[in-house]
XYZ file of C-alpha atoms in Angstrom:
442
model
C 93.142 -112.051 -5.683
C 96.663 -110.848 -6.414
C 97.919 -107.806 -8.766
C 99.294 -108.966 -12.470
C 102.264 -106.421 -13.393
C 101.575 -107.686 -16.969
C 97.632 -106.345 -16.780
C 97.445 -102.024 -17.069
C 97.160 -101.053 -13.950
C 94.240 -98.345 -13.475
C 94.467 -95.273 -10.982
C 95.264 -97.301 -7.382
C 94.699 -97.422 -4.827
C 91.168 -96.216 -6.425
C 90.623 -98.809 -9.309
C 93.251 -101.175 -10.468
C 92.842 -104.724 -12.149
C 93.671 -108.024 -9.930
C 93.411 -111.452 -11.088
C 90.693 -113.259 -9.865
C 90.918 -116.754 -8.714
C 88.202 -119.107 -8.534
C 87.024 -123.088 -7.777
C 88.980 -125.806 -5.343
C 92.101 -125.870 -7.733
C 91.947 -122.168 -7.376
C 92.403 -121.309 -11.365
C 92.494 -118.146 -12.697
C 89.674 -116.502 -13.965
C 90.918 -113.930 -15.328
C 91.762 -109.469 -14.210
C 88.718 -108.344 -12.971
C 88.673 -103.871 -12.718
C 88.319 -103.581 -8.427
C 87.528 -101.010 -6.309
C 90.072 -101.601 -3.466
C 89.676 -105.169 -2.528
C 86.285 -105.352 -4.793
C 85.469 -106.843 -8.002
C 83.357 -104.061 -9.627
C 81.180 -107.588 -11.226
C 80.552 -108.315 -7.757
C 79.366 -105.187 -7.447
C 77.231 -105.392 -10.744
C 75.630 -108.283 -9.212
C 74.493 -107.386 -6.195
C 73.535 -103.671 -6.729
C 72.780 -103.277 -10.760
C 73.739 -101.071 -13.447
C 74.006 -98.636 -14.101
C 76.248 -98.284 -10.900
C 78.427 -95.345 -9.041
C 81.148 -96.898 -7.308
C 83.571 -94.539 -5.116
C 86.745 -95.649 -3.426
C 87.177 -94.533 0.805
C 90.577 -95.197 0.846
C 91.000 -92.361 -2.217
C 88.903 -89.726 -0.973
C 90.958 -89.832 2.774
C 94.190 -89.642 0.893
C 93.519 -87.421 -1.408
C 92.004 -84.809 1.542
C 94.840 -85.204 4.028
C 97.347 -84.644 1.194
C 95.619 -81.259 1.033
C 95.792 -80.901 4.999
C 99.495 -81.696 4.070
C 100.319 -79.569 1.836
C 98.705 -76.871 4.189
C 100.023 -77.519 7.568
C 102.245 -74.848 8.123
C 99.836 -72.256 7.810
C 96.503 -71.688 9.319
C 93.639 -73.106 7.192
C 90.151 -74.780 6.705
C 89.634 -77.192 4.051
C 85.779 -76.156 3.220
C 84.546 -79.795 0.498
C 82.749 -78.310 -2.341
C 79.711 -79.998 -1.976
C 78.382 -79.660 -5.416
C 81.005 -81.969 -7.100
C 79.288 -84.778 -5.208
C 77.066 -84.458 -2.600
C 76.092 -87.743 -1.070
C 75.867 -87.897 2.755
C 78.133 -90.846 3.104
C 80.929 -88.888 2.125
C 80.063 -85.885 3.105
C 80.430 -87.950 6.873
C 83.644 -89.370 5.605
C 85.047 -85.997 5.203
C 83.711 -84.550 8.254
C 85.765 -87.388 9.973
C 88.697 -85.896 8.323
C 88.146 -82.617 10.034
C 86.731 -81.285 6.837
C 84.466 -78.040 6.621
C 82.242 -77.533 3.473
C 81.272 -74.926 0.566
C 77.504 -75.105 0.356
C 75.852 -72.799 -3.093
C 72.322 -73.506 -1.294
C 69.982 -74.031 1.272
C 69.630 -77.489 -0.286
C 73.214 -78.283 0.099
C 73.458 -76.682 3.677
C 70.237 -78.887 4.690
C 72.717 -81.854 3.439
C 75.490 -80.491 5.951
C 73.286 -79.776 8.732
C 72.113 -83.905 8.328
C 75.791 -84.912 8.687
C 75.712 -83.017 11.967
C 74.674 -79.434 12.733
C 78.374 -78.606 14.402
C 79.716 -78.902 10.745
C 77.900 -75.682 9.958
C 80.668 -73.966 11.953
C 82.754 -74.938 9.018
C 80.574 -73.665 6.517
C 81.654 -70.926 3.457
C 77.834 -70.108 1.346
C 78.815 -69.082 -1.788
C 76.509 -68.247 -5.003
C 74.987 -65.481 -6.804
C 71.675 -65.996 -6.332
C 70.720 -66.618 -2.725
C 67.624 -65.876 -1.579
C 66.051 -64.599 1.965
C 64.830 -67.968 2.788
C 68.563 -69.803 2.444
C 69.910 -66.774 4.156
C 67.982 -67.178 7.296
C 68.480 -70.982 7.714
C 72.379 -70.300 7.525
C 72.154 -67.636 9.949
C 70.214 -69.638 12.322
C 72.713 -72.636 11.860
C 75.482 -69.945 12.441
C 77.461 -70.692 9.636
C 81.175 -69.802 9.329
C 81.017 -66.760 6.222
C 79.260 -65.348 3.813
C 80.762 -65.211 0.462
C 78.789 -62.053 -0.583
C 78.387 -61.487 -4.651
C 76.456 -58.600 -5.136
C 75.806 -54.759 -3.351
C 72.035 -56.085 -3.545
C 72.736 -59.415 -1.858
C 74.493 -57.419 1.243
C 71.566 -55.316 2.194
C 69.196 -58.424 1.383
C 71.709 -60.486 4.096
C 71.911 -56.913 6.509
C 68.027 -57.214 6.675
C 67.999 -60.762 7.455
C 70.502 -60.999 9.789
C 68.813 -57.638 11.689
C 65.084 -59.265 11.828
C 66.761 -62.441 13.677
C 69.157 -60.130 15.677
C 72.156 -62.208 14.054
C 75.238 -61.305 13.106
C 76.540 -61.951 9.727
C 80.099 -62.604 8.941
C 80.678 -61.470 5.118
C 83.720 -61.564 2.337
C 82.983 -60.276 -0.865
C 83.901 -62.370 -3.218
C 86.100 -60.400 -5.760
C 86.349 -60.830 -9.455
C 90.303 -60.487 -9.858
C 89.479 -60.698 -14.322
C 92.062 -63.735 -14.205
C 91.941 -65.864 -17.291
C 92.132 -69.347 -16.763
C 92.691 -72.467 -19.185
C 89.508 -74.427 -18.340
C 86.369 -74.461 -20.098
C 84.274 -71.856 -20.768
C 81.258 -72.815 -19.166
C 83.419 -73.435 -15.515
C 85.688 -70.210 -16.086
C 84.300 -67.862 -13.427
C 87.320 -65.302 -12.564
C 86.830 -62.908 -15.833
C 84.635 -59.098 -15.435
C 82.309 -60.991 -18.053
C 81.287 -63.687 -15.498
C 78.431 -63.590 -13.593
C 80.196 -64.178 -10.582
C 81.828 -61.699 -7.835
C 82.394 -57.984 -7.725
C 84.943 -56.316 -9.723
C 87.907 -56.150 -7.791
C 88.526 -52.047 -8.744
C 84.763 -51.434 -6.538
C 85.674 -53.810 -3.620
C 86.671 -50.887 -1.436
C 83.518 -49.112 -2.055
C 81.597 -51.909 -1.148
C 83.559 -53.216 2.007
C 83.581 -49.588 3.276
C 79.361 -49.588 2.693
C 79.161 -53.317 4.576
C 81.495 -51.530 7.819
C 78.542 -49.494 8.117
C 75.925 -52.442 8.396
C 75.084 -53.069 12.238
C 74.267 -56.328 11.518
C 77.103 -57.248 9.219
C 80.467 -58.027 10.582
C 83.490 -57.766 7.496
C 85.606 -60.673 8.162
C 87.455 -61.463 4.811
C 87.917 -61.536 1.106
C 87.031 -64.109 -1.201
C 87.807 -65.588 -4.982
C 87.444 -68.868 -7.120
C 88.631 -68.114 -10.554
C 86.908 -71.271 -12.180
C 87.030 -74.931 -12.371
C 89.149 -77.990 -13.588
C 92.250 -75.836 -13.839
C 95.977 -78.000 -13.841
C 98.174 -74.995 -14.153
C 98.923 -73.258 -11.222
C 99.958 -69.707 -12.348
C 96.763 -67.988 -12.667
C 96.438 -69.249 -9.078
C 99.532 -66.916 -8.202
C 98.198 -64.231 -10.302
C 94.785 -64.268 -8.469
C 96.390 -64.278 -4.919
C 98.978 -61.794 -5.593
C 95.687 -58.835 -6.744
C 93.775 -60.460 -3.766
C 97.125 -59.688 -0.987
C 96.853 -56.103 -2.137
C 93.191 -55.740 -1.808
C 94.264 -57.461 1.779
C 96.594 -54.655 2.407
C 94.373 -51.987 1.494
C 90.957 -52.575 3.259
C 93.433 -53.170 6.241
C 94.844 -49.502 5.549
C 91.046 -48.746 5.474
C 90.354 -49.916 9.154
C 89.171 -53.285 8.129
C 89.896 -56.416 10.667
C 90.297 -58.930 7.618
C 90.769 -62.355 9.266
C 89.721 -64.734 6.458
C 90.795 -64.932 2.589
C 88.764 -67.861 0.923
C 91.050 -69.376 -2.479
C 88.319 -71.158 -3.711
C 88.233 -74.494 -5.451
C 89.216 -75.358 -8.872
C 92.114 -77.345 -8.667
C 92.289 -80.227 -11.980
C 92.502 -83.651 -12.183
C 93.922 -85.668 -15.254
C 91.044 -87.161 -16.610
C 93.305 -87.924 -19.913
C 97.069 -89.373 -19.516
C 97.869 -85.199 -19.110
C 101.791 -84.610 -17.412
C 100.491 -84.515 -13.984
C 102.613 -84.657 -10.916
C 102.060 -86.963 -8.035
C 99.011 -85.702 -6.037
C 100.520 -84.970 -2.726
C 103.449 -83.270 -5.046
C 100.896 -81.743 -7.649
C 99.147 -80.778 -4.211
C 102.080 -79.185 -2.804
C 102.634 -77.065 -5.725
C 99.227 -75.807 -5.647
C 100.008 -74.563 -1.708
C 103.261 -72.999 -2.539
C 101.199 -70.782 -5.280
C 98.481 -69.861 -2.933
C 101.088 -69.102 0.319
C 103.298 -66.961 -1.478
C 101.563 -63.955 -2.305
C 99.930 -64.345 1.151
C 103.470 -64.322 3.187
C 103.508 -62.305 5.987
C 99.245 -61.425 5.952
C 98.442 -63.746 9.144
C 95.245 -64.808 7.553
C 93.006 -67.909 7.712
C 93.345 -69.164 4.383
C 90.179 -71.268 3.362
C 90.317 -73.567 0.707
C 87.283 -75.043 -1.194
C 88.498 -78.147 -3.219
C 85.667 -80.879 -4.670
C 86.585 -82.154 -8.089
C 90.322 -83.439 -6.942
C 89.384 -84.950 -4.137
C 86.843 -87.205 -5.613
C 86.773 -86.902 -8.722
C 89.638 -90.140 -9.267
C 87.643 -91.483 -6.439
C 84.650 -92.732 -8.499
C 83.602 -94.951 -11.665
C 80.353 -95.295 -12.978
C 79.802 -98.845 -14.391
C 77.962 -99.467 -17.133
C 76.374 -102.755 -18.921
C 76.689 -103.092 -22.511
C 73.223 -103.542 -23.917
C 73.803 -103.963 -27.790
C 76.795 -103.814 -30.572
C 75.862 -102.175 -33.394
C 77.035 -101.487 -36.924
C 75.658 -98.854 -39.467
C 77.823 -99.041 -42.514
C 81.221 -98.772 -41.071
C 80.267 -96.859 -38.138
C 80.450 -99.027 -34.887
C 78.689 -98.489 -31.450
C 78.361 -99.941 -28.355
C 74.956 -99.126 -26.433
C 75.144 -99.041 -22.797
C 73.055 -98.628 -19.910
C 73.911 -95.652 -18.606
C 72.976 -92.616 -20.297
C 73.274 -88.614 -20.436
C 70.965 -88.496 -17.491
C 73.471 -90.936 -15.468
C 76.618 -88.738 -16.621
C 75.927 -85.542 -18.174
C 79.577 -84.066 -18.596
C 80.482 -86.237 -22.119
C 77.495 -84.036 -23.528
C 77.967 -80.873 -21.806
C 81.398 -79.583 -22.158
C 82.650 -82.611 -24.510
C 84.388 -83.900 -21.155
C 86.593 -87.176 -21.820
C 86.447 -89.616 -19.518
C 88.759 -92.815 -19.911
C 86.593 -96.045 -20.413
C 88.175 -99.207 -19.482
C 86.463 -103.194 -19.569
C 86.056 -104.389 -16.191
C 87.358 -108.092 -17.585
C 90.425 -107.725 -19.183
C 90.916 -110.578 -21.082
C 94.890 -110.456 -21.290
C 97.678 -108.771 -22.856
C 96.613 -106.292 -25.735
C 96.668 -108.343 -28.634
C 95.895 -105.836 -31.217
C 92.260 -106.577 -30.913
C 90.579 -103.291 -30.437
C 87.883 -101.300 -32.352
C 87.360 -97.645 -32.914
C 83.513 -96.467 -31.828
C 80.977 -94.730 -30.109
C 80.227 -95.529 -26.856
C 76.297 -94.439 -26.218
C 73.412 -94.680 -24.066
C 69.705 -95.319 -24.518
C 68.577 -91.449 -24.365
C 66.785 -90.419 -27.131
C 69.238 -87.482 -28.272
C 72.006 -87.825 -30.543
C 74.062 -85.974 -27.595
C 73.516 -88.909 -25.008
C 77.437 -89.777 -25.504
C 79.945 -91.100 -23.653
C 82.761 -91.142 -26.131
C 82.831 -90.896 -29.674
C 85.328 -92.531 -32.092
C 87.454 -94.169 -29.236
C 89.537 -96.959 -29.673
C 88.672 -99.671 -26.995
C 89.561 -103.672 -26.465
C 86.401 -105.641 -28.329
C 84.006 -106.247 -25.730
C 80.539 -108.187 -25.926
C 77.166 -107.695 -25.160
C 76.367 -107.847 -21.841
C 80.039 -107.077 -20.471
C 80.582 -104.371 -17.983
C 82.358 -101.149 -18.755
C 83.591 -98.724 -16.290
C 83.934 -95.011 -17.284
C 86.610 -93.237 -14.838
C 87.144 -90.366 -12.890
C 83.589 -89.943 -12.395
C 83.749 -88.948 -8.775
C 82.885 -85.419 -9.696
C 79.831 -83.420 -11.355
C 78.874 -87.636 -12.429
C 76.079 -87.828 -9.533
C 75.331 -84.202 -8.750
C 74.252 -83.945 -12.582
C 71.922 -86.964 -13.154
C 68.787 -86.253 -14.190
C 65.330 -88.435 -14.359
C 64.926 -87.456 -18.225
C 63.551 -90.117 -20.337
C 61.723 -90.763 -17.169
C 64.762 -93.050 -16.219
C 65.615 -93.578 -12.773
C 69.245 -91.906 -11.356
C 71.807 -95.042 -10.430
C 72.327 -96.235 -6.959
C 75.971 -95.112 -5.348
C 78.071 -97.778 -3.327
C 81.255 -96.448 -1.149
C 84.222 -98.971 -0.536
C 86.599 -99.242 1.721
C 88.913 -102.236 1.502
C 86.783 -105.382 1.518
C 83.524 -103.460 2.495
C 81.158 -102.276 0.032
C 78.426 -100.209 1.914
C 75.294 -99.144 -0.382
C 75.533 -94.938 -0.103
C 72.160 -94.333 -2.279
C 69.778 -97.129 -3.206
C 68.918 -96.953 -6.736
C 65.677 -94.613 -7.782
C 62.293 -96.490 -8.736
C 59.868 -95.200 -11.318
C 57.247 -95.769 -8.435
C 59.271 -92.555 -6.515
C 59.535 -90.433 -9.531
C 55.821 -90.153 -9.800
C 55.131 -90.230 -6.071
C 54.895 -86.546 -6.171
C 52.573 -85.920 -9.320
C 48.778 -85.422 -9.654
C-alpha cells in the first residue's frame, strides 16, 4: 500500500486513505480508508458490521502528549473511563503509566481486572454512589474520593469506620463556570446536579476535618464536557487556587486538586491547533492559577484521547428515494451510536473506497439506521460522494461515548470492537449474539 497525496487524507496516523494494490502485475485497486497499516474492508471481512475500529498508535500519542504538556509539574493523568471503557485499552493506558476516573463500582470492577495496583491511581467521582461501591473502593484502597454531597460524606465516614479504613476525600466544588458545550454535558453551573457550591466548601471541609475516618486531602472540579476553549478552564482554576489558599489558612493539609476532564476534540473541520500544541495550551491554563500551590494536579481526560482514535464502520443496506428526499440505510443504528440522536452530535462520515478525485458526484441525504424511531440518525441532509448498496461507510471520531452508549434496543446485538496497532488487528470485544441477550431472562 502507499499514501496518494491526490486522495483526502483522513485524521493520521488514526485513519487515512492508501492505495491498495492487488494481483501479480500489482495494479491498483483503488484508496481503501485504513486504520494504521489496515484496510478497514479487511476488517469488514473478517469481523462484520457493524464494526468499532480504534487506532493504538493514536491513543499512545495522544496520552503522552498530555504527560508532555504536564511534565514540569507534579501530576496524574486519571483516563475517564466512561468515554470508552473496554479492557484492552484500558491495559494500553495502564502501560502508559495512566491512572483512571471510575463514576462506579462497575467501572472500578473494570480497573481492578486490568490489575488491582491500578486502583492506586484511582479518582471515584459521581453523585450518586452508594454504600456497596463505597466499600469495594475502600477495600481496593483507591487513590480519592471526589465527594458531591454533605450526605455522601457521612454515608463514606460510616463506611470507611465499619472496615476501619481510611478515606481520602476532595469535595468536588461547583465554581458556577459557564462553559460553551452542550447542555446536557455542562456540569460547572449552581443549577447542575453536580458538586457543592463553592461559597459552602469551607463549611463542609471544616465538618469532614472532624470525621475520624475521613482524611481531607484535596479539592476537586470538572466544569463539563467537549469544551475547545480554554478560558473557562482559567476561570475555574483561578476560584479553585483561592479556595486552595483558604482551607490551607483553615488548617487544612490540601495535597491534591483534581481539574477534571472535558477537554474537546474537532469532530467538524473547527480551528483547532495541533494536539500536542492544543494540549499545551490547555496545561498553561490549568498551571497558571495554580503557580506557586505545590499541589498534585490530577487530570481526568477521556473524550480527547480517544475520541479521534475510533471509527465505527457501517454497511450500507439500501438507497432509498421518497419524492426528492434521499437516504442511505445502514447497519448500524442509534443503539450502535447514540450521540447523532442525543445531543444532535456531528460526526464526519467518509466511504471507505474512495473511488478518485471528487468529480462533482455527490448527493445530499440522510444517513440512517434500521431502528424503528425517526431519531435513529446518523446525519441528516449531508452531502456525501454517491456510494452503493452494500459499500462500507465509516463514521469518525467515534472513539468516545460511541461504545459506552450502545444499547441492545430493537433487541439488536452491540458491535464487536477491534484495536490496531500497525499491521495487527487484535479483536478487543467479540460481537454480542441474540443467544446472550436472552441468556439471562425467564
Amino acid at each position: 500500500m502507499s499514501r496518494d497525496p491526490a486522495i483526502p487524507e483522513g485524521r493520521p496516523p488514526a485513519f487515512s486513505y492508501l492505495k491498495v494494490r492487488k494481483g501479480l502485475l500489482r495494479r491498483s485497486a483503488g484508496a481503501v480508508l485504513c486504520c494504521e497499516d489496515i484496510p478497514l474492508t479487511t476488517l469488514a471481512a473478517r469481523y462484520g458490521t457493524p464494526l468499532y475500529v480504534y487506532s493504538a498508535t493514536t491513543i499512545r500519542e495522544r496520552m503522552r502528549a498530555f504527560q508532555h504538556a504536564f511534565r514540569k509539574s507534579r501530576h496524574t493523568v486519571c483516563y475517564s473511563i466512561k468515554a470508552n471503557s473496554n479492557l484492552g485499552i484500558m491495559r494500553l493506558l495502564a502501560g502508559e503509566g495512566c491512572g483512571f476516573d471510575v463514576v462506579s463500582g462497575g467501572e472500578l470492577a473494570r480497573v481492578l481486572a486490568v490489575g488491582s495496583r491500578s486502583a492506586r491511581k484511582v479518582v471515584f467521582s459521581g453523585v450518586g454512589k452508594t454504600r456497596e461501591e463505597m466499600d469495594a473502593a475502600l477495600k481496593a484502597g483507591i487513590l480519592l474520593f471526589n465527594v458531591e454531597s454533605e450526605s455522601e460524606l457521612w454515608a463514606l465516614a460510616e463506611c470507611a469506620g465499619r472496615m476501619h479504613k481510611t478515606a481520602r476525600i476532595a469535595f468536588r466544588v461547583n465554581p458556577d463556570v459557564p462553559a460553551n458545550t452542550h447542555p446536557y454535558i455542562s456540569t460547572g453551573l449552581h443549577k447542575h446536579k453536580f458538586g457543592v457550591p463553592i461559597g459552602e466548601a469551607r463549611a463542609l471541609y471544616a465538618k469532614a476535618s472532624g470525621a475520624r475516618h475521613l482524611k481531607v486531602a484535596g479539592v476537586s472540579v470538572h466544569i463539563g464536557s467537549q469544551i475547545t476553549d480554554v478560558e473557562p478552564f482559567t476561570a475555574t482554576m483561578e476560584r479553585v487556587a483561592a479556595l486552595v489558599r483558604e482551607l490551607r489558612d483553615d488548617g487544612h493539609k490540601i495535597e491534591y486538586v483534581d481539574a477534571g476532564g472535558g477537554l474537546g476534540i474537532a469532530y467538524e473541520k473547527a480551528n483547532l491547533p495541533e494536539f500536542s500544541e492544543y494540549v499545551a495550551g490547555y496545561a498553561e491554563a490549568l498551571l497558571k492559577p495554580l503557580r506557586g500551590l505545590k499541589v498534585h494536579l490530577l487530570l481526568e481526560p477521556g473524550r480527547s484521547i480517544v475520541g479521534p482514535a475510533g471509527a465505527l464502520v457501517t454497511s450500507v443496506v439500501y438507497r432509498k428515494t421518497n419524492n426528492s428526499k434521499k437516504f442511505l440505510i445502514v447497519d448500524a443504528g442509534m443503539n450502535d451510536l447514540l450521540r447523532p440522536s442525543l445531543y444532535s452530535a456531528f460526526h464526519e462520515i467518509v466511504p471507505v473506497r474512495w473511488r478518485g478525485t471528487d468529480d462533482g458526484t455527490r448527493e445530499t441525504l440522510d444517513v440512517v439506521g434500521p431502528v424503528c424511531e425517526t431519531g435513529d440518525f446518523f446525519a441528516r441532509d449531508r452531502e456525501l460522494p454517491i456510494v452503493d448498496e452494500g459499500e462500507l461507510l465509516a463514521i469518525l471520531d467515534a472513539g468516545a461515548y460511541g461504545m459506552a452508549l450502545t444499547s441492545n434496543y430493537n433487541t439488536r446485538p452491540r458491535p464487536a470492537e477491534v484495536l490496531v496497532a500497525g499491521k495487527s488487528a487484535k479483536l478487543v470485544r467479540r460481537r454480542e449474539t441474540v443467544k446472550e441477550m436472552l441468556r439471562s431472562e425467564r
